[in-house]
Amino acid sequence: MAPLGLSDSDRALLAGDAGEAMQFAMQVVVRAAEIMGAPHLIDASFAHIDACHYYGRAHLDFAQFFVDRGARFKIPAWGNTLTVSLMPSDVREGADPVTVTESRALAGLYVKLGIRPVWTCAPYQLPDGPGLGDNIIVGESNAVSYYNSVVGARTNKYGDFLDACAAMIGRVPFAGLHTDEGRRAQVCFDVNGLPERLRRSELFCHVLGHLMGRMAGARVPVIVGLPPETPTDSLKAIAAAGAASGGIAMYHAVGVTPEAPTLEAATGGRGVEETIMVTPAMLVAARDSLSSGGLVTGPISMVAVGTPHFSLTEFERAAALIEGRRISA
């Protein structure tokens, strides 16, 4: 394997010319690039940081290291969700007080580092985000898939700490989904054989995404037969379900997503390894697998919504469903 090519400015950061914090950040990114087999680093223009989500003391210590050394993100960086609410009165009964305190402290540290405190797992629903062809840094799994698939921006799945280090220097390894080859579709999910009414139903994209995640493996999938006017909330559902049930970081939908005007374009003109003809029975099985207790027919005790965070359209639909009714305590 050829050695990693670094620019003069990369080498200067690696040598510590910009201080200890930037040197450490560059060391982390360089090591990641070597593991990925990247030939060189490229500029990134935007980051959505997951490391602000508290999982333990290490997250706090990591951010404090950069704050103590006066570091700031080099590129625009937005924050993912937090572990707890920032509202002082909004703490669940029995919540660990250390987790609550340190999670809120972590949010404050990232604000000092220059993060935009949007605190959302669906940053693509906000204005002024990245666009087609932009190289970006994202760690939240559904956002990785949505940005790659629906927006056409380019990001690998950057884990905690690597995401923040890359945003500190504004550089990422030229590997994986930053490359044309890495974005080429390898497996096709053909839904043309399904009734059109089913393909336009509310649950279809949620279940299809779940099915794709379970069957695609590490491959980039392409969907054939999705209605051209499929709304962005449904595309979000595919991204989130595919990332949750498997490892999908990008998908194409012919005639729907920006890099798939045709099947040939989605595959880079090289075809796919496998075509899966999706049947109603496959979708029913995928739907049923989402419940460990089978389909619920009796009363339910709780409904959780907003994963990923609701869009304005989803809020409007939810409000219409409960208009004139009270939510049971």
Coordinates of C-alpha atoms in Angstrom, one line a residue:
M1 CA 0.0 0.0 0.0
A2 CA 1.3 3.4 -1.0
P3 CA 2.0 5.8 1.9
L4 CA -0.6 8.4 2.7
G5 CA -0.1 11.6 0.7
L6 CA -0.2 14.8 2.8
S7 CA -0.2 18.4 1.8
D8 CA 2.2 20.9 3.3
S9 CA -0.5 22.3 5.6
D10 CA -1.3 18.7 6.7
R11 CA 2.3 18.1 7.6
A12 CA 2.4 21.4 9.5
L13 CA -0.5 20.4 11.6
L14 CA 0.9 16.9 12.2
A15 CA 4.2 18.6 13.3
G16 CA 2.4 20.6 15.9
D17 CA 2.8 24.0 14.2
A18 CA -0.8 25.0 15.1
G19 CA -0.6 23.6 18.7
E20 CA -1.2 20.4 20.5
A21 CA -5.0 20.2 19.9
M22 CA -4.7 20.5 16.1
Q23 CA -1.8 18.1 16.1
F24 CA -3.8 15.5 18.0
A25 CA -6.8 16.0 15.7
M26 CA -4.6 15.5 12.6
Q27 CA -2.9 12.4 14.2
V28 CA -6.4 10.8 14.6
V29 CA -7.5 11.6 11.1
V30 CA -4.2 10.4 9.6
R31 CA -4.5 7.1 11.4
A32 CA -8.1 6.7 10.2
A33 CA -7.0 7.4 6.6
E34 CA -4.2 4.8 6.9
I35 CA -6.7 2.2 8.1
M36 CA -9.1 3.1 5.3
G37 CA -6.4 2.8 2.7
A38 CA -7.0 6.4 1.5
P39 CA -4.4 7.8 -0.9
H40 CA -4.7 11.4 0.6
L41 CA -7.0 13.7 2.5
I42 CA -9.6 16.1 1.1
D43 CA -11.3 19.2 2.3
A44 CA -14.7 18.9 4.1
S45 CA -17.1 21.8 4.2
F46 CA -19.6 20.8 6.9
A47 CA -19.9 18.6 10.0
H48 CA -22.7 17.1 12.0
I49 CA -21.1 16.1 15.3
D50 CA -22.3 13.0 17.2
A51 CA -19.6 13.2 19.9
C52 CA -21.7 15.8 21.7
H53 CA -24.0 12.9 22.7
Y54 CA -22.9 11.8 26.1
Y55 CA -22.0 8.1 26.6
G56 CA -19.6 8.5 29.5
R57 CA -16.9 10.5 31.1
A58 CA -14.5 10.0 28.2
H59 CA -16.8 12.2 26.0
L60 CA -16.5 15.0 28.5
D61 CA -12.7 14.6 28.9
F62 CA -12.2 14.6 25.1
A63 CA -14.1 17.9 24.6
Q64 CA -12.4 19.5 27.6
F65 CA -9.0 18.7 26.1
F66 CA -9.8 20.8 23.1
V67 CA -11.5 23.6 25.0
D68 CA -8.5 23.9 27.4
R69 CA -6.3 24.5 24.4
G70 CA -8.4 27.1 22.8
A71 CA -9.5 25.0 19.8
R72 CA -12.4 25.7 17.5
F73 CA -14.0 23.8 14.7
K74 CA -12.5 24.9 11.3
I75 CA -15.8 24.3 9.4
P76 CA -19.5 24.8 10.2
A77 CA -20.5 22.1 12.7
W78 CA -23.9 21.3 14.0
G79 CA -24.8 19.2 17.0
N80 CA -26.6 15.9 17.1
T81 CA -29.1 15.1 19.9
L82 CA -28.1 15.2 23.5
T83 CA -28.6 12.4 26.1
V84 CA -30.9 14.6 28.2
S85 CA -33.0 17.7 27.8
L86 CA -31.4 21.1 28.5
M87 CA -34.6 22.2 30.2
P88 CA -33.9 22.2 34.0
S89 CA -37.3 20.9 34.8
D90 CA -37.5 18.3 32.1
V91 CA -35.7 15.3 33.8
R92 CA -37.2 11.9 33.9
E93 CA -37.8 10.4 37.3
G94 CA -34.9 8.1 38.3
A95 CA -32.5 9.7 35.9
D96 CA -28.8 9.3 36.9
P97 CA -27.8 12.8 38.2
V98 CA -24.2 12.4 37.0
T99 CA -25.4 11.6 33.5
V100 CA -27.7 14.6 33.6
T101 CA -25.0 17.0 34.8
E102 CA -22.2 15.8 32.6
S103 CA -24.4 15.6 29.5
R104 CA -25.4 19.2 29.9
A105 CA -21.8 20.2 30.6
L106 CA -20.7 18.4 27.4
A107 CA -23.2 20.4 25.4
G108 CA -21.7 23.6 26.8
L109 CA -18.2 22.5 25.9
Y110 CA -19.2 21.9 22.3
V111 CA -20.8 25.3 22.1
K112 CA -17.4 26.7 23.2
L113 CA -15.8 24.8 20.4
G114 CA -18.1 26.5 17.9
I115 CA -20.9 24.0 17.4
R116 CA -24.2 25.3 16.2
P117 CA -26.6 24.0 18.9
V118 CA -29.3 22.6 16.7
W119 CA -29.3 19.3 18.8
T120 CA -31.1 17.2 16.2
C121 CA -30.6 13.8 14.6
A122 CA -32.3 15.1 11.4
P123 CA -30.1 18.1 10.5
Y124 CA -31.0 17.7 6.8
Q125 CA -34.4 19.2 7.6
L126 CA -32.8 22.5 8.5
P127 CA -31.9 25.3 5.9
D128 CA -28.4 26.2 5.0
G129 CA -27.0 22.7 5.0
P130 CA -24.7 20.9 2.5
G131 CA -25.6 20.2 -1.0
L132 CA -25.0 17.8 -3.9
G133 CA -21.4 16.8 -4.2
D134 CA -20.2 18.4 -0.9
N135 CA -17.8 16.4 1.1
I136 CA -19.0 16.4 4.7
I137 CA -18.5 14.8 8.1
V138 CA -21.5 13.0 9.7
G139 CA -21.7 10.2 12.3
E140 CA -25.5 9.8 13.1
S141 CA -26.5 6.8 11.0
N142 CA -29.8 8.0 9.6
A143 CA -28.2 11.4 8.7
V144 CA -25.3 9.7 7.0
S145 CA -27.7 7.8 4.8
Y146 CA -30.0 10.7 4.1
Y147 CA -27.2 13.1 3.2
N148 CA -25.5 10.5 0.9
S149 CA -28.7 9.2 -0.7
V150 CA -31.2 12.1 -0.9
V151 CA -29.0 15.2 -0.7
G152 CA -26.1 13.7 -2.7
A153 CA -23.5 15.0 -0.3
R154 CA -20.6 12.7 0.5
T155 CA -19.8 11.3 3.9
N156 CA -18.6 8.1 5.5
K157 CA -20.0 7.0 8.8
Y158 CA -17.6 8.9 11.2
G159 CA -17.7 7.6 14.7
D160 CA -17.5 9.7 17.9
F161 CA -14.2 11.6 18.3
L162 CA -13.1 11.0 14.7
D163 CA -16.0 13.2 13.6
A164 CA -14.9 16.0 15.9
C165 CA -11.2 15.6 15.1
A166 CA -12.0 15.8 11.3
A167 CA -14.1 18.9 11.9
M168 CA -11.3 20.6 13.8
I169 CA -9.0 20.4 10.8
G170 CA -11.6 20.3 8.0
R171 CA -10.0 17.3 6.4
V172 CA -11.2 13.7 5.8
P173 CA -9.8 10.6 4.2
F174 CA -10.5 10.2 0.5
A175 CA -12.0 6.8 0.8
G176 CA -15.4 5.0 0.8
L177 CA -18.4 7.1 0.1
H178 CA -16.3 10.1 -0.7
T179 CA -15.3 8.3 -3.9
D180 CA -17.3 7.6 -7.1
E181 CA -16.5 3.9 -6.8
G182 CA -17.6 3.7 -3.2
R183 CA -21.0 5.1 -4.1
R184 CA -21.8 2.6 -6.9
A185 CA -24.9 0.5 -6.4
Q186 CA -24.2 -3.2 -6.0
V187 CA -27.5 -4.8 -5.2
C188 CA -31.0 -4.0 -6.7
F189 CA -34.3 -4.1 -4.8
D190 CA -37.0 -4.3 -7.5
V191 CA -40.5 -3.2 -6.3
N192 CA -42.1 -3.0 -9.7
G193 CA -44.0 -6.2 -9.1
L194 CA -45.8 -4.8 -6.0
P195 CA -49.3 -3.1 -6.4
E196 CA -49.0 0.6 -6.8
R197 CA -51.3 1.2 -3.9
L198 CA -48.9 -0.7 -1.6
R199 CA -45.9 1.3 -2.9
R200 CA -47.7 4.5 -2.1
S201 CA -48.9 3.4 1.4
E202 CA -47.7 5.1 4.5
L203 CA -45.8 2.2 6.0
F204 CA -44.2 1.0 2.7
C205 CA -40.9 2.9 2.9
H206 CA -40.4 2.2 6.6
V207 CA -40.7 -1.6 6.0
L208 CA -38.8 -1.5 2.7
G209 CA -35.9 0.2 4.4
H210 CA -35.9 -2.4 7.2
L211 CA -35.9 -5.2 4.6
M212 CA -33.1 -3.6 2.7
G213 CA -30.9 -3.2 5.8
R214 CA -31.3 -6.9 6.6
M215 CA -30.5 -8.1 3.1
A216 CA -28.0 -5.6 1.6
G217 CA -25.2 -6.3 4.0
A218 CA -22.3 -3.9 3.4
R219 CA -23.4 -3.2 -0.2
V220 CA -24.9 0.0 -1.6
P221 CA -28.5 -0.8 -2.7
V222 CA -30.6 0.7 -5.5
I223 CA -34.4 0.7 -5.6
V224 CA -36.2 0.3 -8.9
G225 CA -39.9 1.1 -9.0
L226 CA -40.2 3.7 -6.2
P227 CA -42.8 6.3 -7.3
P228 CA -41.0 9.5 -8.6
E229 CA -43.0 11.7 -6.3
T230 CA -42.1 9.8 -3.2
P231 CA -42.0 12.5 -0.4
T232 CA -38.8 13.3 1.5
D233 CA -40.3 12.0 4.7
S234 CA -40.6 8.6 3.1
L235 CA -37.0 8.8 1.8
K236 CA -36.0 9.6 5.4
A237 CA -37.8 6.5 6.6
I238 CA -35.8 4.3 4.2
A239 CA -32.6 5.9 5.3
A240 CA -33.4 5.5 9.0
A241 CA -34.8 2.0 8.8
G242 CA -32.0 0.7 6.6
A243 CA -29.3 2.2 8.9
A244 CA -31.0 0.8 12.0
S245 CA -31.7 -2.8 10.7
G246 CA -28.4 -3.1 8.9
G247 CA -25.4 -0.9 7.9
I248 CA -26.8 1.0 5.0
A249 CA -24.9 4.3 4.7
M250 CA -26.3 5.1 1.2
Y251 CA -29.0 4.0 -1.2
H252 CA -30.1 5.0 -4.6
A253 CA -33.7 5.1 -6.0
V254 CA -34.0 5.3 -9.7
G255 CA -35.7 8.4 -10.9
V256 CA -35.9 9.7 -7.3
T257 CA -32.5 10.3 -5.8
P258 CA -30.0 12.7 -7.4
E259 CA -27.3 10.2 -8.4
A260 CA -29.7 7.7 -9.9
P261 CA -31.5 9.2 -13.0
T262 CA -31.1 5.7 -14.4
L263 CA -30.1 2.3 -13.1
E264 CA -27.0 2.5 -15.3
A265 CA -26.0 5.8 -13.6
A266 CA -26.5 4.3 -10.1
T267 CA -24.3 1.3 -10.9
G268 CA -21.6 3.3 -12.7
G269 CA -22.5 1.3 -15.9
R270 CA -21.3 -2.0 -14.4
G271 CA -24.6 -3.6 -13.3
V272 CA -25.4 -5.1 -9.9
E273 CA -24.2 -8.3 -8.2
E274 CA -27.8 -9.3 -7.3
T275 CA -31.4 -8.3 -8.0
I276 CA -33.9 -9.0 -5.3
M277 CA -37.6 -9.1 -6.5
V278 CA -39.5 -7.7 -3.5
T279 CA -42.8 -9.5 -2.8
P280 CA -45.7 -8.7 -0.5
A281 CA -44.8 -11.8 1.6
M282 CA -41.3 -10.4 2.2
L283 CA -42.7 -7.1 3.4
V284 CA -45.2 -8.8 5.7
A285 CA -42.4 -10.8 7.2
A286 CA -40.2 -7.7 7.6
R287 CA -43.1 -5.8 9.3
D288 CA -43.9 -8.7 11.7
S289 CA -40.2 -8.9 12.7
L290 CA -40.3 -5.4 14.0
S291 CA -42.5 -6.6 17.0
S292 CA -41.1 -9.1 19.5
G293 CA -44.6 -9.9 20.7
G294 CA -46.4 -10.2 17.3
L295 CA -48.9 -7.7 16.1
V296 CA -50.5 -5.7 18.9
T297 CA -54.3 -6.1 19.0
G298 CA -55.1 -4.8 22.5
P299 CA -54.4 -1.6 24.4
I300 CA -50.9 -0.1 24.2
S301 CA -49.2 1.8 27.0
M302 CA -46.9 4.2 25.1
V303 CA -46.3 5.6 21.7
A304 CA -42.8 7.0 20.8
V305 CA -42.5 9.4 17.9
G306 CA -39.7 11.4 16.4
T307 CA -36.9 9.0 15.6
P308 CA -35.6 10.6 13.5
H309 CA -36.9 14.0 14.6
F310 CA -40.2 15.0 13.0
S311 CA -40.4 17.3 10.0
L312 CA -42.9 20.1 10.0
T313 CA -45.1 18.0 7.7
E314 CA -45.0 15.1 10.1
F315 CA -46.0 17.4 13.0
E316 CA -48.9 18.7 10.9
R317 CA -50.1 15.2 10.3
A318 CA -49.7 14.1 13.9
A319 CA -51.6 17.2 15.1
A320 CA -54.5 16.5 12.7
L321 CA -54.7 12.9 14.0
I322 CA -55.2 14.0 17.6
E323 CA -57.1 17.2 17.0
G324 CA -59.9 17.5 19.6
R325 CA -58.6 14.6 21.6
R326 CA -56.6 14.3 24.8
I327 CA -53.4 12.2 25.1
S328 CA -53.8 9.7 28.0
A329 CA -51.5 10.4 30.9

